[in-house]
mmCIF file of C-alpha atoms in Angstrom:
data_model
loop_
_atom_site.group_PDB
_atom_site.id
_atom_site.type_symbol
_atom_site.label_atom_id
_atom_site.label_comp_id
_atom_site.label_asym_id
_atom_site.label_seq_id
_atom_site.Cartn_x
_atom_site.Cartn_y
_atom_site.Cartn_z
ATOM 1 C CA UNK A 29 146.776 77.801 101.051
ATOM 2 C CA UNK A 30 145.325 79.372 104.218
ATOM 3 C CA UNK A 31 147.848 81.044 106.500
ATOM 4 C CA UNK A 32 148.887 78.466 109.159
ATOM 5 C CA UNK A 33 148.467 80.877 112.072
ATOM 6 C CA UNK A 34 145.094 82.272 111.144
ATOM 7 C CA UNK A 35 142.983 80.060 113.361
ATOM 8 C CA UNK A 36 142.316 77.430 110.686
ATOM 9 C CA UNK A 37 141.750 74.042 112.223
ATOM 10 C CA UNK A 38 140.977 75.302 115.718
ATOM 11 C CA UNK A 39 137.266 74.609 115.248
ATOM 12 C CA UNK A 40 137.145 72.136 112.408
ATOM 13 C CA UNK A 41 133.700 70.837 113.461
ATOM 14 C CA UNK A 42 131.986 74.236 113.116
ATOM 15 C CA UNK A 43 129.671 74.726 110.135
ATOM 16 C CA UNK A 44 131.387 76.627 107.304
ATOM 17 C CA UNK A 45 128.814 79.405 107.553
ATOM 18 C CA UNK A 46 130.091 80.382 110.997
ATOM 19 C CA UNK A 47 133.622 81.071 109.783
ATOM 20 C CA UNK A 48 134.947 84.050 107.907
ATOM 21 C CA UNK A 49 137.453 83.944 105.064
ATOM 22 C CA UNK A 50 139.794 86.922 105.272
ATOM 23 C CA UNK A 51 142.433 87.770 102.685
ATOM 24 C CA UNK A 52 145.390 89.685 104.134
ATOM 25 C CA UNK A 53 147.230 91.659 101.453
ATOM 26 C CA UNK A 54 150.609 92.255 103.106
ATOM 27 C CA UNK A 55 154.139 92.001 101.726
ATOM 28 C CA UNK A 56 155.882 92.035 105.119
ATOM 29 C CA UNK A 57 156.158 88.437 106.353
ATOM 30 C CA UNK A 58 156.599 89.536 109.963
ATOM 31 C CA UNK A 59 153.435 91.642 109.947
ATOM 32 C CA UNK A 60 151.523 88.812 108.302
ATOM 33 C CA UNK A 61 152.745 86.404 110.978
ATOM 34 C CA UNK A 62 151.632 88.831 113.706
ATOM 35 C CA UNK A 63 148.119 89.149 112.254
ATOM 36 C CA UNK A 64 147.836 85.362 112.135
ATOM 37 C CA UNK A 65 148.924 85.078 115.766
ATOM 38 C CA UNK A 66 146.452 87.738 116.920
ATOM 39 C CA UNK A 67 143.585 85.905 115.278
ATOM 40 C CA UNK A 68 144.718 82.519 116.567
ATOM 41 C CA UNK A 69 144.937 83.769 120.163
ATOM 42 C CA UNK A 70 141.267 84.766 120.191
ATOM 43 C CA UNK A 71 139.893 81.547 118.647
ATOM 44 C CA UNK A 72 138.467 83.903 116.034
ATOM 45 C CA UNK A 73 136.965 81.287 113.692
ATOM 46 C CA UNK A 74 138.608 83.218 110.853
ATOM 47 C CA UNK A 75 140.420 81.488 108.025
ATOM 48 C CA UNK A 76 143.281 83.768 107.016
ATOM 49 C CA UNK A 77 144.802 83.740 103.547
ATOM 50 C CA UNK A 78 147.776 85.889 102.594
ATOM 51 C CA UNK A 79 148.716 87.617 99.344
ATOM 52 C CA UNK A 80 151.978 89.555 99.122
ATOM 53 C CA UNK A 81 150.927 91.784 96.224
ATOM 54 C CA UNK A 82 147.871 93.223 94.569
ATOM 55 C CA UNK A 83 148.266 90.983 91.533
ATOM 56 C CA UNK A 84 148.371 87.911 93.786
ATOM 57 C CA UNK A 85 145.335 89.170 95.682
ATOM 58 C CA UNK A 86 143.438 89.431 92.409
ATOM 59 C CA UNK A 87 143.878 85.675 91.928
ATOM 60 C CA UNK A 88 142.825 84.753 95.481
ATOM 61 C CA UNK A 89 139.965 87.098 96.257
ATOM 62 C CA UNK A 90 137.184 84.742 95.127
ATOM 63 C CA UNK A 91 134.742 83.747 97.932
ATOM 64 C CA UNK A 92 136.494 85.977 100.469
ATOM 65 C CA UNK A 93 134.342 87.710 103.109
ATOM 66 C CA UNK A 94 136.815 90.483 103.923
ATOM 67 C CA UNK A 95 140.079 91.927 102.604
ATOM 68 C CA UNK A 96 142.610 93.263 105.121
ATOM 69 C CA UNK A 97 144.791 95.622 103.105
ATOM 70 C CA UNK A 98 148.174 97.194 103.717
ATOM 71 C CA UNK A 99 148.579 100.492 101.873
ATOM 72 C CA UNK A 100 152.246 99.916 101.041
ATOM 73 C CA UNK A 101 152.551 97.108 98.486
ATOM 74 C CA UNK A 102 155.142 96.403 95.773
ATOM 75 C CA UNK A 103 152.606 97.050 92.982
ATOM 76 C CA UNK A 104 150.304 99.615 94.623
ATOM 77 C CA UNK A 105 150.735 102.460 97.069
ATOM 78 C CA UNK A 106 148.279 104.334 99.239
ATOM 79 C CA UNK A 107 144.718 104.993 98.162
ATOM 80 C CA UNK A 108 145.390 103.752 94.638
ATOM 81 C CA UNK A 109 145.764 100.242 96.030
ATOM 82 C CA UNK A 110 142.572 100.656 98.040
ATOM 83 C CA UNK A 111 140.636 101.758 94.962
ATOM 84 C CA UNK A 112 141.854 98.747 93.002
ATOM 85 C CA UNK A 113 140.916 96.357 95.810
ATOM 86 C CA UNK A 114 137.461 97.945 96.123
ATOM 87 C CA UNK A 115 136.966 97.472 92.394
ATOM 88 C CA UNK A 116 137.932 93.794 92.490
ATOM 89 C CA UNK A 117 136.403 92.888 95.853
ATOM 90 C CA UNK A 118 132.772 92.755 94.684
ATOM 91 C CA UNK A 119 130.706 91.830 97.757
ATOM 92 C CA UNK A 120 133.665 91.526 100.178
ATOM 93 C CA UNK A 121 134.277 94.032 102.947
ATOM 94 C CA UNK A 122 137.592 95.914 102.864
ATOM 95 C CA UNK A 123 139.540 97.039 105.932
ATOM 96 C CA UNK A 124 142.791 98.982 105.823
ATOM 97 C CA UNK A 125 145.583 97.781 108.133
ATOM 98 C CA UNK A 126 148.565 100.104 107.867
ATOM 99 C CA UNK A 127 151.455 101.451 109.865
ATOM 100 C CA UNK A 128 150.498 105.031 109.018
ATOM 101 C CA UNK A 129 148.669 106.637 111.938
ATOM 102 C CA UNK A 130 147.102 109.380 109.846
ATOM 103 C CA UNK A 131 143.582 110.455 110.843
ATOM 104 C CA UNK A 132 143.008 112.356 107.611
ATOM 105 C CA UNK A 133 144.091 109.361 105.533
ATOM 106 C CA UNK A 134 141.739 107.163 107.549
ATOM 107 C CA UNK A 135 138.795 109.472 106.875
ATOM 108 C CA UNK A 136 139.583 109.539 103.161
ATOM 109 C CA UNK A 137 139.955 105.743 103.056
ATOM 110 C CA UNK A 138 136.530 105.240 104.637
ATOM 111 C CA UNK A 139 135.060 107.841 102.293
ATOM 112 C CA UNK A 140 136.497 105.864 99.371
ATOM 113 C CA UNK A 141 134.613 102.768 100.525
ATOM 114 C CA UNK A 142 136.699 100.990 103.174
ATOM 115 C CA UNK A 143 134.697 99.635 106.108
ATOM 116 C CA UNK A 144 137.417 100.443 108.677
ATOM 117 C CA UNK A 145 140.918 101.915 109.086
ATOM 118 C CA UNK A 146 143.203 100.089 111.526
ATOM 119 C CA UNK A 147 146.737 100.991 112.565
ATOM 120 C CA UNK A 148 149.379 98.305 113.122
ATOM 121 C CA UNK A 149 150.496 98.088 116.715
ATOM 122 C CA UNK A 150 147.283 99.678 117.991
ATOM 123 C CA UNK A 151 145.035 96.620 117.701
ATOM 124 C CA UNK A 152 145.018 93.401 119.670
ATOM 125 C CA UNK A 153 143.421 90.097 118.699
ATOM 126 C CA UNK A 154 140.016 90.918 120.179
ATOM 127 C CA UNK A 155 139.816 94.335 118.518
ATOM 128 C CA UNK A 156 141.008 92.963 115.175
ATOM 129 C CA UNK A 157 138.499 90.093 115.240
ATOM 130 C CA UNK A 158 135.673 92.410 116.185
ATOM 131 C CA UNK A 159 136.635 94.930 113.493
ATOM 132 C CA UNK A 160 136.680 92.239 110.810
ATOM 133 C CA UNK A 161 133.306 90.799 111.811
ATOM 134 C CA UNK A 162 131.701 94.242 112.102
ATOM 135 C CA UNK A 163 133.115 95.199 108.720
ATOM 136 C CA UNK A 164 131.582 92.112 107.100
ATOM 137 C CA UNK A 165 128.192 92.821 108.672
ATOM 138 C CA UNK A 166 128.312 96.494 107.614
ATOM 139 C CA UNK A 167 129.157 95.463 104.075
ATOM 140 C CA UNK A 168 126.278 92.985 104.005
ATOM 141 C CA UNK A 169 123.926 95.627 105.376
ATOM 142 C CA UNK A 170 125.098 98.103 102.720
ATOM 143 C CA UNK A 171 124.601 95.532 99.952
ATOM 144 C CA UNK A 172 121.116 94.650 101.233
ATOM 145 C CA UNK A 173 120.161 98.323 101.526
ATOM 146 C CA UNK A 174 121.361 98.976 97.974
ATOM 147 C CA UNK A 175 119.420 95.996 96.650
ATOM 148 C CA UNK A 176 116.301 97.123 98.498
ATOM 149 C CA UNK A 177 116.687 100.606 97.058
ATOM 150 C CA UNK A 178 117.097 99.168 93.555
ATOM 151 C CA UNK A 179 113.920 97.108 94.009
ATOM 152 C CA UNK A 180 112.037 100.169 95.253
ATOM 153 C CA UNK A 181 113.219 102.204 92.269
ATOM 154 C CA UNK A 182 112.207 99.448 89.850
ATOM 155 C CA UNK A 183 108.811 99.174 91.503
ATOM 156 C CA UNK A 184 108.291 102.932 91.314
ATOM 157 C CA UNK A 185 109.388 102.925 87.679
ATOM 158 C CA UNK A 186 107.058 100.047 86.904
ATOM 159 C CA UNK A 187 104.179 101.843 88.632
ATOM 160 C CA UNK A 188 104.748 104.951 86.497
ATOM 161 C CA UNK A 189 104.912 102.882 83.327
ATOM 162 C CA UNK A 190 101.814 100.926 84.349
ATOM 163 C CA UNK A 191 99.880 104.152 84.680
ATOM 164 C CA UNK A 192 100.953 105.015 81.143
ATOM 165 C CA UNK A 193 100.051 101.593 79.768
ATOM 166 C CA UNK A 194 96.720 101.236 81.555
ATOM 167 C CA UNK A 195 94.848 104.557 81.576
ATOM 168 C CA UNK A 196 91.319 105.303 82.656
ATOM 169 C CA UNK A 197 88.877 104.976 79.729
ATOM 170 C CA UNK A 198 88.098 108.343 78.137
ATOM 171 C CA UNK A 199 84.336 107.899 77.801
ATOM 172 C CA UNK A 200 81.058 109.353 79.025
ATOM 173 C CA UNK A 201 78.437 107.084 77.447
ATOM 174 C CA UNK A 202 76.285 104.798 79.562
ATOM 175 C CA UNK A 203 75.099 102.729 76.582
ATOM 176 C CA UNK A 204 77.948 100.255 77.198
ATOM 177 C CA UNK A 205 80.073 99.317 80.196
ATOM 178 C CA UNK A 206 83.830 98.807 79.917
ATOM 179 C CA UNK A 207 85.712 96.645 82.427
ATOM 180 C CA UNK A 208 89.510 96.661 82.366
ATOM 181 C CA UNK A 209 91.970 94.150 83.796
ATOM 182 C CA UNK A 210 95.742 93.815 84.076
ATOM 183 C CA UNK A 211 97.840 91.094 85.719
ATOM 184 C CA UNK A 212 101.661 91.104 85.517
ATOM 185 C CA UNK A 213 103.379 87.821 84.652
ATOM 186 C CA UNK A 214 105.828 86.006 86.916
ATOM 187 C CA UNK A 215 108.909 87.753 85.488
ATOM 188 C CA UNK A 216 110.592 89.184 88.558
ATOM 189 C CA UNK A 217 109.751 92.874 88.851
ATOM 190 C CA UNK A 218 109.668 93.246 85.089
ATOM 191 C CA UNK A 219 106.724 94.962 83.489
ATOM 192 C CA UNK A 220 105.814 94.025 79.944
ATOM 193 C CA UNK A 221 104.553 96.035 77.013
ATOM 194 C CA UNK A 222 100.840 95.121 77.235
ATOM 195 C CA UNK A 223 98.568 98.152 76.914
ATOM 196 C CA UNK A 224 94.941 99.123 76.343
ATOM 197 C CA UNK A 225 92.903 102.265 75.873
ATOM 198 C CA UNK A 226 89.315 103.412 75.326
ATOM 199 C CA UNK A 227 88.385 106.722 73.686
ATOM 200 C CA UNK A 228 84.970 108.179 72.915
ATOM 201 C CA UNK A 229 85.002 110.840 70.197
ATOM 202 C CA UNK A 230 81.234 111.035 69.518
ATOM 203 C CA UNK A 231 78.114 110.207 71.554
ATOM 204 C CA UNK A 232 77.612 107.064 69.458
ATOM 205 C CA UNK A 233 81.239 106.211 68.678
ATOM 206 C CA UNK A 234 83.737 104.357 70.875
ATOM 207 C CA UNK A 235 87.275 103.256 69.928
ATOM 208 C CA UNK A 236 89.097 100.493 71.819
ATOM 209 C CA UNK A 237 92.567 99.030 71.505
ATOM 210 C CA UNK A 238 94.532 96.224 73.153
ATOM 211 C CA UNK A 239 98.181 95.776 72.229
ATOM 212 C CA UNK A 240 101.313 93.906 73.190
ATOM 213 C CA UNK A 241 104.941 94.886 72.544
ATOM 214 C CA UNK A 242 107.156 91.805 72.427
ATOM 215 C CA UNK A 243 109.549 91.379 75.344
ATOM 216 C CA UNK A 244 109.691 92.473 78.971
ATOM 217 C CA UNK A 245 111.490 95.368 80.562
ATOM 218 C CA UNK A 246 111.569 99.127 80.819
ATOM 219 C CA UNK A 247 112.284 99.721 77.122
ATOM 220 C CA UNK A 248 109.376 97.547 75.987
ATOM 221 C CA UNK A 249 107.020 99.099 78.520
ATOM 222 C CA UNK A 250 108.063 102.617 77.506
ATOM 223 C CA UNK A 251 107.454 101.728 73.860
ATOM 224 C CA UNK A 252 104.018 100.394 74.809
ATOM 225 C CA UNK A 253 103.241 103.719 76.491
ATOM 226 C CA UNK A 254 104.340 105.594 73.362
ATOM 227 C CA UNK A 255 102.116 103.454 71.140
ATOM 228 C CA UNK A 256 99.104 103.880 73.403
ATOM 229 C CA UNK A 257 99.518 107.650 73.598
ATOM 230 C CA UNK A 258 100.095 107.847 69.841
ATOM 231 C CA UNK A 259 96.937 105.809 69.196
ATOM 232 C CA UNK A 260 94.882 108.048 71.470
ATOM 233 C CA UNK A 261 96.220 111.148 69.733
ATOM 234 C CA UNK A 262 95.436 109.717 66.292
ATOM 235 C CA UNK A 263 91.881 108.824 67.294
ATOM 236 C CA UNK A 264 91.215 112.174 68.936
ATOM 237 C CA UNK A 265 92.604 113.908 65.836
ATOM 238 C CA UNK A 266 89.963 112.067 63.749
ATOM 239 C CA UNK A 267 92.575 110.435 61.510
ATOM 240 C CA UNK A 268 90.764 108.183 58.967
ATOM 241 C CA UNK A 269 90.161 104.724 60.385
ATOM 242 C CA UNK A 270 92.269 102.877 57.820
ATOM 243 C CA UNK A 271 95.255 105.157 58.509
ATOM 244 C CA UNK A 272 95.430 104.809 62.314
ATOM 245 C CA UNK A 273 97.275 101.490 62.585
ATOM 246 C CA UNK A 274 99.697 102.265 59.704
ATOM 247 C CA UNK A 275 100.573 105.510 61.507
ATOM 248 C CA UNK A 276 100.995 103.563 64.733
ATOM 249 C CA UNK A 277 103.374 101.217 62.938
ATOM 250 C CA UNK A 278 105.469 104.191 61.839
ATOM 251 C CA UNK A 279 105.788 105.260 65.463
ATOM 252 C CA UNK A 280 106.854 101.745 66.445
ATOM 253 C CA UNK A 281 109.482 101.473 63.710
ATOM 254 C CA UNK A 282 110.972 104.874 64.521
ATOM 255 C CA UNK A 283 111.031 104.448 68.305
ATOM 256 C CA UNK A 284 112.032 100.803 68.815
ATOM 257 C CA UNK A 285 115.610 100.167 69.988
ATOM 258 C CA UNK A 286 116.024 96.955 67.963
ATOM 259 C CA UNK A 287 114.770 96.123 64.500
ATOM 260 C CA UNK A 288 113.448 92.795 65.840
ATOM 261 C CA UNK A 289 110.953 94.498 68.152
ATOM 262 C CA UNK A 290 107.353 94.129 67.007
ATOM 263 C CA UNK A 291 103.865 94.619 68.419
ATOM 264 C CA UNK A 292 100.459 93.028 68.009
ATOM 265 C CA UNK A 293 97.254 95.037 68.143
ATOM 266 C CA UNK A 294 93.492 94.520 68.166
ATOM 267 C CA UNK A 295 91.507 97.691 67.437
ATOM 268 C CA UNK A 296 87.714 97.991 67.557
ATOM 269 C CA UNK A 297 85.448 100.840 66.479
ATOM 270 C CA UNK A 298 81.967 100.618 68.040
ATOM 271 C CA UNK A 299 79.041 102.324 66.329
ATOM 272 C CA UNK A 300 76.556 102.317 69.192
ATOM 273 C CA UNK A 301 73.692 103.812 67.209
ATOM 274 C CA UNK A 302 73.938 101.102 64.509
ATOM 275 C CA UNK A 303 74.827 98.379 67.046
ATOM 276 C CA UNK A 304 77.831 97.232 65.031
ATOM 277 C CA UNK A 305 81.598 97.114 65.275
ATOM 278 C CA UNK A 306 84.604 97.294 62.961
ATOM 279 C CA UNK A 307 87.496 95.074 63.985
ATOM 280 C CA UNK A 308 91.107 95.369 62.782
ATOM 281 C CA UNK A 309 93.792 92.890 63.822
ATOM 282 C CA UNK A 310 97.548 93.150 63.402
ATOM 283 C CA UNK A 311 98.885 89.736 64.407
ATOM 284 C CA UNK A 312 96.703 89.756 67.523
ATOM 285 C CA UNK A 313 94.302 87.041 68.773
ATOM 286 C CA UNK A 314 90.671 87.779 67.847
ATOM 287 C CA UNK A 315 88.161 89.250 70.289
ATOM 288 C CA UNK A 316 85.503 86.893 71.623
ATOM 289 C CA UNK A 317 81.829 87.718 71.216
ATOM 290 C CA UNK A 318 79.445 86.670 73.993
ATOM 291 C CA UNK A 319 75.855 86.832 72.802
ATOM 292 C CA UNK A 320 72.728 84.682 72.922
ATOM 293 C CA UNK A 321 74.376 82.250 75.331
ATOM 294 C CA UNK A 322 77.161 81.480 72.839
ATOM 295 C CA UNK A 323 80.876 82.360 72.652
ATOM 296 C CA UNK A 324 82.289 83.034 69.185
ATOM 297 C CA UNK A 325 85.739 84.285 68.117
ATOM 298 C CA UNK A 326 85.320 87.263 65.799
ATOM 299 C CA UNK A 327 86.447 85.956 62.369
ATOM 300 C CA UNK A 328 88.488 89.047 61.466
ATOM 301 C CA UNK A 329 91.608 88.529 59.278
ATOM 302 C CA UNK A 330 94.652 88.109 61.517
ATOM 303 C CA UNK A 331 96.863 90.588 59.662
ATOM 304 C CA UNK A 332 100.614 91.076 60.006
ATOM 305 C CA UNK A 333 102.505 92.056 63.129
ATOM 306 C CA UNK A 334 103.254 95.757 63.423
ATOM 307 C CA UNK A 335 106.897 96.406 62.628
ATOM 308 C CA UNK A 336 107.500 93.445 60.302
ATOM 309 C CA UNK A 337 106.281 94.538 56.875
ATOM 310 C CA UNK A 338 104.082 97.620 56.683
ATOM 311 C CA UNK A 339 100.642 96.645 55.466
ATOM 312 C CA UNK A 340 97.208 98.075 56.188
ATOM 313 C CA UNK A 341 95.059 95.664 58.309
ATOM 314 C CA UNK A 342 91.820 94.496 56.702
ATOM 315 C CA UNK A 343 88.681 95.795 58.422
ATOM 316 C CA UNK A 344 86.006 93.308 59.474
ATOM 317 C CA UNK A 345 82.439 94.484 60.059
ATOM 318 C CA UNK A 346 80.631 92.810 62.925
ATOM 319 C CA UNK A 347 76.850 93.127 63.255
ATOM 320 C CA UNK A 348 75.363 92.478 66.709
ATOM 321 C CA UNK A 349 72.114 90.508 66.535
ATOM 322 C CA UNK A 350 70.757 91.744 69.874
ATOM 323 C CA UNK A 351 71.268 94.518 72.378
ATOM 324 C CA UNK A 352 72.705 92.016 74.881
ATOM 325 C CA UNK A 353 76.341 91.239 74.088
ATOM 326 C CA UNK A 354 79.910 91.468 75.339
ATOM 327 C CA UNK A 355 83.159 91.745 73.424
ATOM 328 C CA UNK A 356 86.296 90.457 75.159
ATOM 329 C CA UNK A 357 89.666 91.811 73.991
ATOM 330 C CA UNK A 358 92.836 90.385 75.560
ATOM 331 C CA UNK A 359 96.575 89.922 75.114
ATOM 332 C CA UNK A 360 98.098 86.535 74.334
ATOM 333 C CA UNK A 361 99.406 86.057 77.878
ATOM 334 C CA UNK A 362 95.916 84.797 78.706
ATOM 335 C CA UNK A 363 95.976 81.986 76.141
ATOM 336 C CA UNK A 364 99.643 80.931 76.197
ATOM 337 C CA UNK A 365 99.379 78.916 79.405
ATOM 338 C CA UNK A 366 99.644 75.146 79.196
ATOM 339 C CA UNK A 367 96.771 72.708 79.536
ATOM 340 C CA UNK A 368 97.767 70.452 82.421
ATOM 341 C CA UNK A 369 101.027 68.531 82.014
ATOM 342 C CA UNK A 370 100.807 68.480 78.213
ATOM 343 C CA UNK A 371 102.585 70.816 75.805
ATOM 344 C CA UNK A 372 99.252 72.045 74.457
ATOM 345 C CA UNK A 373 98.404 75.711 74.949
ATOM 346 C CA UNK A 374 95.032 77.042 76.047
ATOM 347 C CA UNK A 375 94.775 79.131 72.857
ATOM 348 C CA UNK A 376 91.585 80.732 71.529
ATOM 349 C CA UNK A 377 89.460 77.522 71.455
ATOM 350 C CA UNK A 378 90.390 76.772 75.065
ATOM 351 C CA UNK A 379 89.503 80.295 76.154
ATOM 352 C CA UNK A 380 86.185 80.014 74.341
ATOM 353 C CA UNK A 381 85.590 76.754 76.201
ATOM 354 C CA UNK A 382 86.197 78.469 79.546
ATOM 355 C CA UNK A 383 83.622 81.113 78.681
ATOM 356 C CA UNK A 384 81.191 78.339 77.709
ATOM 357 C CA UNK A 385 81.446 76.726 81.136
ATOM 358 C CA UNK A 386 78.143 76.936 83.033
ATOM 359 C CA UNK A 387 79.969 78.257 86.107
ATOM 360 C CA UNK A 388 80.918 81.502 84.359
ATOM 361 C CA UNK A 389 77.240 82.396 83.841
ATOM 362 C CA UNK A 390 77.047 83.133 87.556
ATOM 363 C CA UNK A 391 80.098 85.427 87.485
ATOM 364 C CA UNK A 392 79.202 89.152 87.323
ATOM 365 C CA UNK A 393 80.639 90.781 84.196
ATOM 366 C CA UNK A 394 82.999 93.113 86.112
ATOM 367 C CA UNK A 395 84.560 90.023 87.724
ATOM 368 C CA UNK A 396 84.703 87.910 84.570
ATOM 369 C CA UNK A 397 88.270 88.874 83.472
ATOM 370 C CA UNK A 398 89.720 87.975 86.877
ATOM 371 C CA UNK A 399 87.719 84.736 86.872
ATOM 372 C CA UNK A 400 89.153 83.828 83.472
ATOM 373 C CA UNK A 401 92.715 84.402 84.640
ATOM 374 C CA UNK A 402 92.055 82.274 87.719
ATOM 375 C CA UNK A 403 90.745 79.408 85.593
ATOM 376 C CA UNK A 404 93.648 79.732 83.124
ATOM 377 C CA UNK A 405 96.145 79.585 86.000
ATOM 378 C CA UNK A 406 94.344 76.580 87.463
ATOM 379 C CA UNK A 407 94.617 74.739 84.141
ATOM 380 C CA UNK A 408 98.226 75.900 83.723
ATOM 381 C CA UNK A 409 99.141 74.528 87.135
ATOM 382 C CA UNK A 410 100.499 77.860 88.342
ATOM 383 C CA UNK A 411 100.828 81.569 87.520
ATOM 384 C CA UNK A 412 100.824 82.583 83.876
ATOM 385 C CA UNK A 413 104.283 83.442 82.578
ATOM 386 C CA UNK A 414 103.280 86.485 80.544
ATOM 387 C CA UNK A 415 101.382 89.657 81.377
ATOM 388 C CA UNK A 416 97.634 89.696 80.769
ATOM 389 C CA UNK A 417 95.641 92.778 79.772
ATOM 390 C CA UNK A 418 91.922 92.676 79.015
ATOM 391 C CA UNK A 419 89.085 94.935 77.920
ATOM 392 C CA UNK A 420 85.524 93.688 78.337
ATOM 393 C CA UNK A 421 82.911 95.952 76.742
ATOM 394 C CA UNK A 422 79.283 95.007 77.377
ATOM 395 C CA UNK A 423 75.844 96.158 76.307
ATOM 396 C CA UNK A 424 72.572 95.255 77.982
ATOM 397 C CA UNK A 425 72.813 91.938 79.828
ATOM 398 C CA UNK A 426 76.177 91.269 78.221
ATOM 399 C CA UNK A 427 75.499 87.633 77.380
#
């Protein structure tokens, strides 16, 4: 029960948010009575609760704004008691109220984490009330500053990982244009494992990859960076085409933190001189071909997810009929949104339908990925839940 002399009931009509709940940890009944009287005299709007030991305080500390702690308790003495209270107090401020007028002890107590050090007999009601309220505000400011710092660190970490996941294409050819796109999902401050890369190893040869590590968070994003860098190294080292994705799977299986972690990948080798492509899928949605005014999913075998059961993806050869085409590669965040209020997903047919809309013919190719995400979000009724990464490679008119 609240201490009867702590001001409780003086302003019963005030909103609860304007009152403070203070837990006094004091085994001397006379001192506890005096604290209650000091607060009552100043109409402090403070509800005072009393615990006579540290073990009792542990049971009563829930939803308390501030703890007023005596350093001489039956089950804790000196700074040891303060450390225990700081550990259990969570978001509550902690003020020391002791009979020991020791400046050095006060400095140490504040250094340990107390918001203030008060000496019995040297504070009146006004000073005590002010100290308690200031302590609560300082604690709130400290908590907010720490949270802001944590957000800033997460944002900086995400930015570094994003740079690793989404590099600048390594290409010099002007025979095709490559447009990249990335949009984080609505997971709060969490980057996913979506990645892409483009590498040119010959004047007429271009390699592209889009991949997605399952899950969201720093570990998944870091694994996505490792896979992208490993893929680039394998391509630049001229590893045989059929061996690149199996090698990438070995990297995934050796670096993942959990055996359940897997990745999906779409890899494309463009032979610009022959105007053809070789597509390999590992559990990833197929690229979409835009050519001759039509939109067609590339009918490459879907393959198995990387990290489930090692197996070499089957290559699919794609012949371009004209010199005007685009190939859209994307992660599944783009097609997992809902269609209106139903449980149906957009999926590959729905995405193909969006690209078939007459309105998209007026959208410049560099803006097409962003336009697609906008339309998918419109159909979904809000932001897409998952990250979206896209590569759009175009030749000639691109359609």
